[in-house]
Amino acid sequence: MLEVTPTSPQTVHTFCRYCLASCGVDVTVEAGRVVKISADKQNPHSWTDFCAKGRTAAQLVEHPRRITRPMRRVGESYVEATWDEAIADIAARMSAIIEAGGPDAVATYTGNPSGFSSSNLLFMTGWLDAIGSQNRYYVGSVDQNNLHVVAQAMYGSQLFVPVSDVDNCDFFLLVGANPAVSAWNWVESVPGGWKRALARQRQGATIVVVDPVRTESAEKADLHLAIRPGQDWALLLGMVKVIFDEGLEHREDCGDLAIGMPELRALASAADLDDLAARCDIPRADIETLARDFAAALGAMVITRTGVSLHLAGTIGEWLGHVLNVITGRMDRSGGRRFERGYVDALKLAAFAKPVDHRSRLQDRPMVAGHHGLDELPDEITTPGQGQIRAMVINAGNPVVSGPDGARLDAALAQLDLLVVIDLLQRESHRHAHWLLPAAHWLERDDLLALTSGLHDEPYVQYGRRAVDPPGEAREEWRFFLDLTLAMKRPFLGMRGVNQFVKATRAVANATRKPSLAFGPHWIDRMIIGLSRGISWRAVMEHPHGWVFGKREFGHLRTALRTEDKRIHVAPAEFVDRARELLSEPHPKSPAGRPFQLANSRRRHSMNSWLNDIPGLHPSGKDNHAVINAKDAAALGIADGDRVRVFSDVGAVELAAVVSDRPRPGVVIVDHGWGSRVFDPRGGAEPISFGVNRNLLVDGSPVDPLSQTPALSSAWVGVERLGP
Ligand SMILES: Nc1nc2c(c(=O)[nH]1)N[C@H]1C(S)=C(S)[C@@H](COP(=O)(O)OP(=O)(O)OC[C@H]3O[C@@H](n4cnc5c(=O)[nH]c(N)nc54)[C@H](O)[C@@H]3O)O[C@H]1N2
Ligand SMILES: Nc1nc2c(c(=O)[nH]1)N[C@H]1C(S)=C(S)[C@@H](COP(=O)(O)OP(=O)(O)OC[C@H]3O[C@@H](n4cnc5c(=O)[nH]c(N)nc54)[C@H](O)[C@@H]3O)O[C@H]1N2
Ligand code: SF4
Ligand SMILES: [Mo]
């Protein structure tokens, strides 16, 4: 563990852990406080996306409403308690709940920021394995589950993610991605990726953006195709069909690397191009030209992101994006998608985790990437029976705002016997919490993000140093999960002997007054680097600005494949079946009274639901709006700035309209992540809130049967004018 000197002014070189861009930052610390955060221009890999969110991170660290001590609910308010009291009470209540209802009566929901800590998920899993609960929920079903499903089926590991060789690409096909705003990151990261793509464009590369909205990225593109939401699969299948019909495929890869070509060809030939064109509402001729240009380009890649995933056909869209890359010879090729080994073989580590065949109690659904679908959570809490969820931990998540149909989830959370939240602030999803536990911010943590090392577009490692100490009693999550396991007297990781070992190390640490001798994540960081490829602990420490420890190499894809036959499976049966099902469905048609599809956009200054209230962000106004196409607005008599009501079968929100030509007709954009209250458990002041929660309009069911993702970005809604 690195010691933080609280008094002398110093600059700490570390990296921002709000998103996978992982921007290198210089943090100036004076008297134990962060006084400035700027881009670390000596970072050789990742500072070029540096943004206002990273620059203002200290405003979250010093947030006046931050939870700094464990707080226990007493009636309608909270009182401070010690960690010992919190752990003892939570352990006793959880043990009793498990005694009565079995291990699945205790559940977890884990949100996106957990992935940017090296220890959070690992230690939480150690505790879950200790108590034996499989009621695990995760942000994946409202984010990237489709990618894991596709990676597992095509490449043999859910963590197999090819990275983008942006600097050699001649043809970028960006589908449902807005890298101008969101940075080039989803489950891969190319620092400064958008700027680098624009640099390629200046050298002659083509950028095509497929998006129902004319986004910041679409504005810079050579071609913008304003697709009908949720129908990317039809466009991409149309492209596959044209490529086969015209013999444009890369024969070497199709014969050698890919397996399943006959099934894929059969699917493509069963599809009718005019039908596909009508489904996605892109003219047939445009699909043909796009397919030809894409196949002909020297280096090319399809990139698919949340605009593809957050729909009922998201897995098929994602799959067909990968298929296009494979059949046109873009895998492991210059300007295409490459396999980056990183310093840790994450695929090997993942293979150690025993797959769990747990099915959900009520809907009998399997897990996806080790977790159940968020849409199932409310009923699993409210429906009586053995295994009914009675206790929950919400860890770094805000599912009432970031997930579908938040009102239902909120009502369910209110019925729990025990809701434990570990977070920096008490937000919307946490309002019924019995315990609020204070988490550490990344500026207060040391992190080695080994599992994501292969997601960066070059071999890169940086030890994320903490800059300041956590305030009050705030602690990293790992400590809570480990202490809770010991208090519940269950074997950490489900392995006997580990608890005794942990206690022994703690005893030694106490006796010698050397805290670092107690078992903790730093042991694991050291072990991982010891087992890693190409780096050593010492060398990592000698590179405080981060270290690019090798070249971008091709040629590792084949060996990395985890399929038994070492081939890429281009036509997994479940995908082909689902595609045939989609082909047989009627064309998308709006239900009566709900003629619009609800789209979403991200903003540079937002991070899902959790930074909007930071004072230094959104200087031009903290609010979200209903952005309506000018033709639609005229038909409804709506003028710019009018109050409107947007409603669906499950909810309604009221907000101001913005009349615009950015969304295609029939699409209304309301940004997600707004309308999340920040409570004041210490001071008891009124909650702060900005904007409205548009996910209240999204029905949690149906879901994509393969990824269990609801239609977060294509819910059918109606719009009516309320007044000026
Ligand atoms: N309509 C629509 N909905 C969407 C999306 C969309 O595009 N459209 N995007 C989806 C996507 S991609 C995502 S990732 C999800 C996000 O969904 P979630 O991850 O559930 O929610 P967030 O809004 O990211 O909230 C994260 C919470 O973690 C807390 N937090 C931050 N850092 C830490 C930390 O270090 N430790 C702890 N313990 N807590 C911390 C924050 O204070 C906040 O309360 O939203 C999804 N929802
Ligand atoms: N500033 C900022 N950056 C972020 C985040 C953030 O909240 N703020 N979140 C981070 C996270 S957690 C993630 S997962 C990544 C996400 O990264 P991206 O997926 O690139 O995120 P978005 O900017 O939401 O871009 C998705 C685009 O898909 C479009 N879209 C919606 N529906 C459809 C559709 O049916 N078809 C097509 N073709 N397009 C559609 C939307 O209009 C939008 O422009 O960004 C990360 N970076
Ligand atoms: S939030 Fe901004 S500064 Fe932080 S890693 Fe992402 S892009 Fe970089
Ligand atoms: Mo995400």
XYZ file of C-alpha atoms and ligand atoms in Angstrom, residues 16-23 25 49-55 183 185 442 604 607, ligand 3:
29
model
C -9.545 8.732 -13.766
C -11.777 5.769 -13.010
C -15.140 7.160 -14.045
C -15.067 5.437 -17.427
C -12.824 3.027 -19.337
C -11.102 5.885 -21.167
C -8.946 5.808 -18.007
C -7.513 9.271 -18.629
C -4.521 12.746 -14.479
C -10.178 12.139 -23.593
C -9.725 14.053 -20.346
C -12.984 15.826 -19.624
C -14.851 17.982 -17.146
C -16.030 14.930 -15.208
C -12.475 14.034 -14.301
C -11.541 17.666 -13.756
C -15.311 8.475 -25.757
C -15.253 3.072 -24.827
C -11.293 6.404 -6.754
C -20.154 14.845 -22.160
C -22.037 9.838 -16.174
S -14.765 10.576 -17.179
Fe -13.655 11.921 -18.587
S -11.649 12.214 -17.611
Fe -12.597 10.429 -16.619
S -11.826 8.642 -17.769
Fe -13.807 9.191 -18.686
S -13.302 10.599 -20.385
Fe -11.481 10.470 -19.048
